[in-house]
Amino acid sequence: MSGGTSKFQSNNGLVNWVEHRLPIFSFMDAQLNQYPTPKNLNYFWNFGSLAGIILVIMIVSGIALAMSYTPHTEFAFSSVERIMRDVNSGWLIRYLHVNGASMFFIVVYIHMFRGLYYGSYKAPREILWMIGIFILLAMMATAFMGYVLPWGQMSFWGATVITNLFSALPIIGEPIVKLLWGGFVVENATLNRFFALHYLLPFVIVGLIFMHLWALHMHHSNNPTGVEIKDEKQDTIPFHPYYTIKDLYGLGLLLTFFAFFIFFAPNYFGHPDNYIMADPLVTPAHIVPEWYFLPFYAILRAFTTDFFMYIPFAWLMSAKLAGVIAMFASILVLLALPWLDRSHIRSSNYRPAFRIFYWVFVIDCLVLGWVGGQAAEGILVTIGQWATFWYFFHLIIVVPVVGVLERPKALPNSIAASINGAPQAAE
Ligand code: HEM
């Protein structure tokens, strides 16, 4: 890793003994203390460390919940109720975990859109970005399986709808669904394997985050100008104390926001039907996933049979399969973003045309989220289809074309120059 140069020294004999055999103290000093960080980072650079802290909160509260939870269809629902009523502070631990999932997605989505705005996915940070996408996929799988565990109506029907999607895949579809279910319907075996995987995946995410940070520390953070560090002395400051303090301030704000939901609106992000025990014989009127899946759910539902008829090669697959492919493609296409974006300017602050399209894209994602939460009828279906079209059109066509045609603004000579108001370099 390319961290700061460590000047680590200690008077403690034990520390020196360990350091001589395993230089962990100088490593931490170089990576977390001296680590040279661009001096112009704004508050959007807080969200990576905030995501890391929420992950820790999720793992700790999750382990505490697991101590009183029973992964069996007969007992799961009542074991959650027992946590809420009888376990000491059980309500707090559960609301921390449930609302923590929403906080995690809010923070990570802001973190991603920060990366999209400042072009943090561009060379040499492509692998850093791609690991981020894998983290997102792992987070989604974890959240999906976690929602099944309380064994409420939405748990059961959400699991049934989403796992059934795989059956649209030719040949491998049916075996995949049976493997997910561990039987022929969503049942006890399904709940058991989801619990096992829900416990496992957060630790996979921890491993991915280490790789994410390793890749980050190879080339250091990007910054609001998108100009690389040229002179370490002029352009950077040590991570500690400058950014540790800034991150702590951000953490204070996040925890206040988080606490509001835990104490005043703990079920705001949830669905009332999940307080009814799962009943395979009663289908809820509207099956909706949690809010953070809604844009993807809208993409899935955009491929209705009548609309699909007008698409070339439609005879090759069913509308359902097209929806499933589009839903997964909407995330996987982000892996190609570093190569789709042809501009060599990173930050949208210097890309006037791209900036407009960026904000249209943000609105498009919000529209998808809104449509995903409504019943699929009338004009909403058409809005969902146009929003889906624009999502892919933006990433596959707008991003490369604007990257080539746009005339960017002049970049500052360096990070230091952008702060000191020194002359701008002609692009
Ligand atoms: C559990 C989830 C995640 C954690 C804990 C995490 C952690 C971090 C941390 C601590 C940083 C450095 C501080 C910062 O730049 O904010 C960072 C940077 C970065 N992350 Fe993440 N991350 C997560 C998910 C993601 C996702 C889903 C993506 C995108 C797909 C992503 C893309 C990036 C990029 C591109 C950078 C470099 C930003 C820059 O230097 O401008 N991360 N991440």
Coordinates of C-alpha atoms and ligand atoms in Angstrom, one line a residue:
M1 CA 0.0 0.0 0.0
S2 CA 1.2 3.5 -0.7
G3 CA 0.5 5.2 2.6
G4 CA 2.4 7.9 4.4
T5 CA 6.0 7.4 5.5
S6 CA 5.8 6.1 9.1
K7 CA 8.0 7.8 11.7
F8 CA 6.6 5.4 14.2
Q9 CA 8.7 5.1 17.4
S10 CA 7.7 3.8 20.8
N11 CA 9.2 3.6 24.3
N12 CA 7.1 0.6 25.2
G13 CA 9.1 -2.6 25.2
L14 CA 6.2 -4.8 24.3
V15 CA 5.2 -2.6 21.4
N16 CA 8.8 -2.7 20.1
W17 CA 8.9 -6.4 20.5
V18 CA 5.8 -6.9 18.4
E19 CA 6.8 -4.3 15.9
H20 CA 10.2 -6.0 15.3
R21 CA 8.4 -9.2 14.4
L22 CA 5.2 -7.9 12.8
P23 CA 5.4 -4.2 11.8
I24 CA 1.7 -3.6 12.5
F25 CA 2.2 -0.4 14.4
S26 CA 4.2 1.4 11.7
F27 CA 1.7 0.0 9.1
M28 CA -1.2 1.5 11.0
D29 CA 0.7 4.7 11.5
A30 CA 1.4 5.0 7.8
Q31 CA -2.1 4.1 6.6
L32 CA -4.3 5.8 9.2
N33 CA -2.2 8.5 10.9
Q34 CA 0.4 9.9 8.5
Y35 CA -1.6 8.9 5.4
P36 CA -1.3 11.9 3.0
T37 CA -4.9 13.0 2.1
P38 CA -5.8 15.7 -0.4
K39 CA -6.3 18.9 1.6
N40 CA -9.5 19.9 -0.3
L41 CA -11.9 17.0 0.4
N42 CA -15.4 18.1 1.1
Y43 CA -18.1 16.4 3.3
F44 CA -19.0 13.9 0.6
W45 CA -15.7 12.2 1.4
N46 CA -17.1 11.4 4.9
F47 CA -19.5 8.7 3.6
G48 CA -16.9 5.9 3.1
S49 CA -15.9 5.9 6.7
L50 CA -19.5 6.4 7.8
A51 CA -20.4 3.2 5.8
G52 CA -17.6 1.4 7.6
I53 CA -19.0 2.4 11.0
I54 CA -22.5 1.4 10.1
L55 CA -21.2 -2.0 9.0
V56 CA -19.7 -2.5 12.5
I57 CA -23.0 -1.4 14.1
M58 CA -24.9 -3.9 11.9
I59 CA -22.5 -6.8 12.7
V60 CA -22.6 -6.2 16.5
S61 CA -26.4 -5.7 16.7
G62 CA -26.9 -8.7 14.3
I63 CA -24.8 -11.0 16.5
A64 CA -26.8 -9.8 19.6
L65 CA -30.1 -10.5 17.7
A66 CA -28.9 -14.0 16.6
M67 CA -28.5 -14.9 20.3
S68 CA -32.3 -14.8 20.8
Y69 CA -33.6 -15.5 17.3
T70 CA -34.9 -18.9 16.2
P71 CA -34.5 -19.8 12.5
H72 CA -37.6 -22.0 12.2
T73 CA -40.8 -21.1 10.4
E74 CA -42.9 -22.1 13.5
F75 CA -40.9 -19.9 15.9
A76 CA -39.1 -17.1 13.9
F77 CA -42.0 -14.6 14.1
S78 CA -42.6 -15.1 17.8
S79 CA -38.9 -15.1 18.6
V80 CA -38.6 -11.6 17.1
E81 CA -41.6 -10.5 19.2
R82 CA -39.9 -12.0 22.2
I83 CA -36.8 -10.0 21.4
M84 CA -39.0 -6.8 21.3
R85 CA -40.8 -7.5 24.5
D86 CA -38.8 -9.8 26.8
V87 CA -35.1 -9.5 25.9
N88 CA -33.3 -6.7 27.8
S89 CA -33.0 -3.7 25.4
G90 CA -34.1 -6.1 22.7
W91 CA -36.3 -3.5 21.1
L92 CA -33.2 -1.2 20.9
I93 CA -31.0 -3.8 19.4
R94 CA -33.6 -4.7 16.8
Y95 CA -34.5 -1.2 15.8
L96 CA -30.7 -0.4 15.6
H97 CA -30.4 -3.3 13.2
V98 CA -33.5 -2.7 11.1
N99 CA -33.0 1.0 10.7
G100 CA -29.3 0.5 10.4
A101 CA -29.9 -1.3 7.1
S102 CA -31.7 1.7 5.8
M103 CA -28.9 4.1 7.0
F104 CA -26.4 1.8 5.4
F105 CA -28.0 2.1 2.0
I106 CA -28.6 5.8 2.3
V107 CA -24.9 6.3 3.1
V108 CA -23.6 3.9 0.5
Y109 CA -25.9 5.4 -2.3
I110 CA -24.6 8.9 -1.4
H111 CA -21.0 7.4 -1.5
M112 CA -21.6 6.0 -4.9
F113 CA -23.3 9.1 -6.4
R114 CA -20.3 11.1 -5.0
G115 CA -18.1 8.8 -7.0
L116 CA -20.2 9.3 -10.1
Y117 CA -20.1 13.1 -9.8
Y118 CA -16.4 13.4 -9.2
G119 CA -15.4 10.7 -11.6
S120 CA -13.7 8.6 -8.9
Y121 CA -14.2 5.5 -10.9
K122 CA -11.7 6.6 -13.6
A123 CA -8.1 5.3 -14.0
P124 CA -6.3 4.4 -11.8
R125 CA -9.3 3.7 -9.5
E126 CA -11.2 1.2 -11.7
I127 CA -10.6 -1.8 -9.5
L128 CA -11.5 0.3 -6.4
W129 CA -14.9 1.1 -8.1
M130 CA -15.5 -2.4 -9.2
I131 CA -14.9 -3.8 -5.7
G132 CA -17.5 -1.2 -4.6
I133 CA -20.0 -2.7 -7.0
F134 CA -19.3 -6.2 -5.6
I135 CA -19.8 -4.8 -2.1
L136 CA -23.2 -3.3 -3.2
L137 CA -24.2 -6.7 -4.6
A138 CA -23.2 -8.4 -1.3
M139 CA -25.1 -5.8 0.7
M140 CA -28.2 -6.4 -1.4
A141 CA -28.1 -10.1 -1.0
T142 CA -27.6 -9.7 2.8
A143 CA -30.4 -7.2 3.2
F144 CA -32.8 -9.4 1.1
M145 CA -32.1 -12.5 3.2
G146 CA -32.3 -10.5 6.4
Y147 CA -35.8 -9.3 5.5
V148 CA -37.0 -12.9 5.3
L149 CA -35.9 -13.8 8.8
P150 CA -38.8 -12.3 10.9
W151 CA -41.1 -14.5 8.8
G152 CA -43.8 -11.9 8.3
Q153 CA -46.1 -11.6 5.3
M154 CA -43.7 -9.4 3.3
S155 CA -40.7 -11.6 4.3
F156 CA -42.5 -14.7 2.9
W157 CA -44.0 -13.1 -0.2
G158 CA -41.0 -11.0 -1.0
A159 CA -38.9 -14.1 -0.9
T160 CA -41.4 -16.0 -3.0
V161 CA -41.5 -13.4 -5.7
I162 CA -37.8 -12.7 -5.9
T163 CA -36.6 -16.3 -5.8
N164 CA -39.2 -17.2 -8.4
L165 CA -37.6 -14.7 -10.8
F166 CA -34.7 -17.1 -11.4
S167 CA -37.1 -19.6 -12.8
A168 CA -37.3 -17.4 -15.9
L169 CA -33.7 -18.4 -16.8
P170 CA -33.6 -21.2 -19.4
I171 CA -32.3 -24.7 -18.3
I172 CA -30.5 -23.5 -15.1
G173 CA -33.5 -21.5 -13.7
E174 CA -35.5 -24.3 -12.1
P175 CA -32.5 -25.9 -10.4
I176 CA -31.3 -22.5 -9.1
V177 CA -34.8 -21.9 -7.5
K178 CA -34.9 -25.3 -5.9
L179 CA -31.4 -24.8 -4.5
L180 CA -32.4 -21.4 -3.1
W181 CA -35.6 -22.9 -1.5
G182 CA -34.0 -26.2 -0.4
G183 CA -37.3 -27.8 -1.5
F184 CA -40.3 -27.1 -3.7
V185 CA -41.6 -23.9 -2.0
V186 CA -40.3 -21.2 0.3
E187 CA -40.3 -23.1 3.6
N188 CA -38.2 -24.0 6.7
A189 CA -35.2 -25.1 4.7
T190 CA -35.2 -21.7 2.9
L191 CA -35.4 -19.8 6.2
N192 CA -32.5 -21.8 7.5
R193 CA -30.2 -21.3 4.6
F194 CA -31.1 -17.6 4.4
F195 CA -30.2 -17.3 8.1
A196 CA -26.8 -19.0 7.6
L197 CA -26.0 -16.8 4.6
H198 CA -27.2 -13.6 6.2
Y199 CA -24.8 -14.3 9.1
L200 CA -21.9 -15.1 6.7
L201 CA -22.2 -12.4 4.1
P202 CA -21.4 -9.4 6.3
F203 CA -17.9 -11.0 6.9
V204 CA -17.4 -11.4 3.2
I205 CA -18.3 -7.6 3.0
V206 CA -15.6 -6.9 5.6
G207 CA -13.1 -8.8 3.4
L208 CA -14.2 -6.8 0.3
I209 CA -13.8 -3.6 2.3
F210 CA -10.2 -4.4 3.1
M211 CA -9.5 -4.9 -0.6
H212 CA -11.5 -1.6 -1.3
L213 CA -9.2 0.3 1.1
W214 CA -6.1 -1.4 -0.2
A215 CA -7.0 -0.3 -3.7
L216 CA -7.8 3.2 -2.4
H217 CA -4.5 3.6 -0.6
M218 CA -2.5 2.6 -3.8
H219 CA -3.4 5.9 -5.5
H220 CA -4.9 7.9 -2.7
S221 CA -8.4 9.6 -2.6
N222 CA -9.6 11.5 -5.6
N223 CA -10.8 15.0 -4.7
P224 CA -13.3 17.7 -5.8
T225 CA -11.0 19.0 -8.5
G226 CA -10.2 15.5 -9.9
V227 CA -6.6 16.6 -10.3
E228 CA -4.1 14.1 -8.9
I229 CA -1.7 14.9 -6.0
K230 CA 1.4 16.5 -7.6
D231 CA 3.4 17.6 -4.6
E232 CA 2.7 15.7 -1.4
K233 CA 3.8 18.7 0.8
Q234 CA 1.6 21.3 -1.0
D235 CA -1.4 19.2 -1.9
T236 CA -2.0 16.9 1.1
I237 CA -2.4 16.9 4.9
P238 CA -2.1 13.9 7.2
F239 CA -5.3 11.9 7.7
H240 CA -5.0 12.3 11.5
P241 CA -6.0 14.7 13.1
Y242 CA -7.6 16.6 10.1
Y243 CA -9.9 14.0 8.6
T244 CA -10.4 11.9 11.8
I245 CA -12.0 15.0 13.3
K246 CA -14.0 15.8 10.2
D247 CA -15.2 12.1 10.1
L248 CA -16.2 12.3 13.8
Y249 CA -18.2 15.4 13.1
G250 CA -20.0 13.6 10.2
L251 CA -20.5 10.6 12.5
G252 CA -22.2 12.9 15.1
L253 CA -24.7 14.1 12.5
L254 CA -25.4 10.6 11.1
L255 CA -26.0 9.2 14.6
T256 CA -28.4 12.0 15.3
F257 CA -30.3 11.3 12.1
F258 CA -30.2 7.6 12.9
A259 CA -31.4 8.1 16.5
F260 CA -34.4 10.1 15.3
F261 CA -35.7 7.0 13.4
I262 CA -34.8 4.5 16.2
F263 CA -36.6 6.5 18.9
F264 CA -39.3 8.4 17.1
A265 CA -40.2 6.6 13.8
P266 CA -38.7 3.0 14.2
N267 CA -41.1 1.5 11.6
Y268 CA -40.9 4.3 9.1
F269 CA -38.9 2.3 6.6
G270 CA -40.8 -0.9 7.2
H271 CA -44.1 -2.3 6.0
P272 CA -47.1 -3.0 8.4
D273 CA -47.8 -6.4 6.7
N274 CA -44.5 -7.7 8.2
Y275 CA -46.1 -7.5 11.6
I276 CA -48.5 -10.3 10.4
M277 CA -47.0 -13.8 10.5
A278 CA -46.3 -15.3 7.1
D279 CA -49.2 -17.1 5.7
P280 CA -48.7 -19.0 2.4
L281 CA -52.5 -19.0 1.8
V282 CA -53.0 -15.2 2.0
T283 CA -51.2 -13.0 -0.6
P284 CA -50.8 -9.3 0.4
A285 CA -52.5 -6.8 -1.9
H286 CA -49.2 -5.2 -3.0
I287 CA -45.9 -7.0 -2.6
V288 CA -43.2 -4.3 -2.3
P289 CA -39.6 -4.7 -1.5
E290 CA -37.8 -2.4 0.9
W291 CA -37.2 1.1 -0.3
Y292 CA -33.5 0.6 -1.3
F293 CA -34.6 -2.1 -3.9
L294 CA -37.4 0.0 -5.4
P295 CA -35.5 1.4 -8.5
F296 CA -34.4 -2.1 -9.4
Y297 CA -37.9 -3.4 -8.8
A298 CA -39.2 -0.7 -11.2
I299 CA -36.7 -1.9 -13.9
L300 CA -37.8 -5.5 -13.4
R301 CA -41.4 -4.5 -13.9
A302 CA -40.8 -2.2 -16.8
F303 CA -40.7 -5.2 -19.2
T304 CA -44.5 -5.9 -19.5
T305 CA -45.7 -8.3 -22.2
D306 CA -47.4 -5.6 -24.4
F307 CA -44.4 -3.2 -24.3
F308 CA -42.0 -6.0 -24.9
M309 CA -43.6 -7.0 -28.2
Y310 CA -42.1 -3.9 -29.8
I311 CA -38.5 -4.8 -28.9
P312 CA -36.4 -6.5 -31.6
F313 CA -35.6 -10.1 -30.8
A314 CA -38.4 -10.2 -28.3
W315 CA -39.3 -13.7 -29.5
L316 CA -36.0 -14.9 -28.0
M317 CA -37.2 -14.6 -24.4
S318 CA -40.2 -13.9 -22.2
A319 CA -40.9 -10.4 -20.8
K320 CA -40.2 -11.9 -17.4
L321 CA -36.7 -13.0 -18.4
A322 CA -36.0 -9.7 -20.0
G323 CA -37.0 -7.9 -16.8
V324 CA -34.7 -10.2 -14.7
I325 CA -31.8 -9.6 -17.1
A326 CA -32.4 -5.8 -17.1
M327 CA -32.5 -5.7 -13.3
F328 CA -29.2 -7.5 -12.9
A329 CA -27.7 -5.5 -15.9
S330 CA -28.6 -2.2 -14.2
I331 CA -26.0 -3.0 -11.6
L332 CA -23.5 -4.9 -13.7
V333 CA -23.3 -2.2 -16.3
L334 CA -21.8 0.0 -13.6
L335 CA -18.7 -2.3 -13.7
A336 CA -18.0 -1.0 -17.2
L337 CA -18.4 2.7 -16.3
P338 CA -14.6 3.4 -16.1
W339 CA -14.4 2.4 -19.8
L340 CA -17.7 3.8 -20.9
D341 CA -16.7 7.3 -19.8
R342 CA -14.3 8.6 -22.4
S343 CA -13.5 11.9 -20.8
H344 CA -10.1 12.4 -19.2
I345 CA -11.6 15.0 -16.8
R346 CA -12.8 13.4 -13.6
S347 CA -14.7 16.0 -11.7
S348 CA -18.1 17.2 -13.0
N349 CA -17.3 20.7 -11.6
Y350 CA -15.3 21.1 -14.8
R351 CA -17.7 19.2 -17.1
P352 CA -20.7 21.6 -17.7
A353 CA -22.6 19.3 -20.1
F354 CA -22.0 16.1 -18.1
R355 CA -23.1 17.8 -14.9
I356 CA -26.5 18.5 -16.4
F357 CA -26.9 14.9 -17.5
Y358 CA -25.6 13.7 -14.1
W359 CA -28.5 15.5 -12.3
V360 CA -31.0 14.2 -14.9
F361 CA -29.7 10.7 -14.0
V362 CA -30.1 11.4 -10.3
I363 CA -33.7 12.4 -10.9
D364 CA -34.3 9.4 -13.1
C365 CA -33.1 7.1 -10.3
L366 CA -35.5 8.8 -7.9
V367 CA -38.4 8.4 -10.4
L368 CA -37.5 4.7 -10.7
G369 CA -37.6 4.4 -6.9
W370 CA -41.0 6.2 -6.7
V371 CA -42.5 4.1 -9.5
G372 CA -41.1 0.9 -7.9
G373 CA -43.1 1.6 -4.8
Q374 CA -46.5 2.1 -6.5
A375 CA -48.9 -0.5 -7.9
A376 CA -48.0 -1.2 -11.5
E377 CA -51.0 0.3 -13.3
G378 CA -51.9 3.1 -15.8
I379 CA -49.5 5.9 -16.6
L380 CA -47.1 4.6 -13.9
V381 CA -46.1 1.7 -16.1
T382 CA -45.2 4.0 -19.0
I383 CA -43.3 6.3 -16.6
G384 CA -41.4 3.3 -15.3
Q385 CA -40.6 2.2 -18.9
W386 CA -39.2 5.6 -19.9
A387 CA -37.2 5.9 -16.7
T388 CA -35.7 2.5 -17.3
F389 CA -34.9 3.4 -20.9
W390 CA -33.2 6.6 -19.7
Y391 CA -31.2 4.7 -17.0
F392 CA -29.5 2.5 -19.6
F393 CA -29.4 5.3 -22.3
H394 CA -27.6 7.5 -19.9
L395 CA -24.9 4.9 -19.0
I396 CA -24.4 3.3 -22.4
I397 CA -24.9 6.3 -24.8
V398 CA -24.9 9.7 -23.0
V399 CA -21.8 9.0 -20.9
P400 CA -19.5 7.9 -23.8
V401 CA -20.8 10.5 -26.2
V402 CA -20.7 13.5 -23.9
G403 CA -17.2 12.4 -22.8
V404 CA -16.0 12.8 -26.4
L405 CA -18.0 15.9 -27.5
E406 CA -17.9 18.0 -24.4
R407 CA -15.6 21.0 -24.0
P408 CA -14.5 21.0 -20.4
K409 CA -13.6 24.0 -18.3
A410 CA -10.0 24.7 -17.5
L411 CA -8.6 22.6 -14.7
P412 CA -6.5 24.1 -11.8
N413 CA -2.8 23.4 -12.0
S414 CA -2.9 21.5 -8.8
I415 CA -4.9 20.8 -5.6
A416 CA -3.0 23.6 -3.8
A417 CA -3.6 26.0 -6.7
S418 CA -7.3 25.3 -6.6
I419 CA -7.4 26.4 -2.9
N420 CA -5.0 29.4 -3.2
G421 CA -6.7 30.7 -6.4
A422 CA -3.5 30.3 -8.4
P423 CA -3.7 30.5 -12.2
Q424 CA -5.8 27.8 -14.1
A425 CA -4.1 25.6 -16.7
A426 CA -5.6 25.7 -20.1
E427 CA -7.2 22.3 -20.6
Ligands
HEM1 C1 -19.9 -1.1 2.9 C2 -19.8 -0.3 1.9 C3 -18.6 0.6 1.7 C4 -17.6 1.0 2.5 C5 -17.5 0.7 4.0 C6 -16.7 1.8 1.8 C7 -15.6 2.5 2.3 C8 -14.9 3.4 1.6 C9 -13.9 4.3 2.3 C10 -13.6 4.4 3.8 C11 -13.4 5.1 1.3 C12 -12.5 6.3 1.5 C13 -13.3 7.5 2.0 C14 -14.2 8.1 0.9 O1 -13.7 8.3 -0.2 O2 -15.4 8.3 1.2 C15 -14.0 4.7 0.0 C16 -13.7 5.3 -1.2 C17 -14.3 4.9 -2.4 N1 -15.4 4.0 -2.5 FE1 -16.2 3.0 -1.1 N2 -17.1 1.9 0.5 C18 -18.3 1.1 0.3 C19 -19.0 0.9 -0.8 C20 -18.7 1.4 -2.0 C21 -19.5 1.3 -3.2 C22 -20.8 0.5 -3.3 C23 -18.9 1.9 -4.2 C24 -19.3 2.1 -5.7 C25 -19.7 1.2 -6.4 C26 -17.7 2.5 -3.7 C27 -16.8 3.3 -4.4 C28 -15.7 4.0 -3.9 C29 -14.8 4.8 -4.6 C30 -14.8 5.1 -6.1 C31 -13.9 5.4 -3.7 C32 -12.8 6.4 -4.0 C33 -13.4 7.7 -3.8 C34 -12.5 8.9 -4.0 O3 -11.3 8.8 -3.7 O4 -13.0 9.9 -4.6 N3 -17.6 2.2 -2.4 N4 -14.9 3.7 0.3

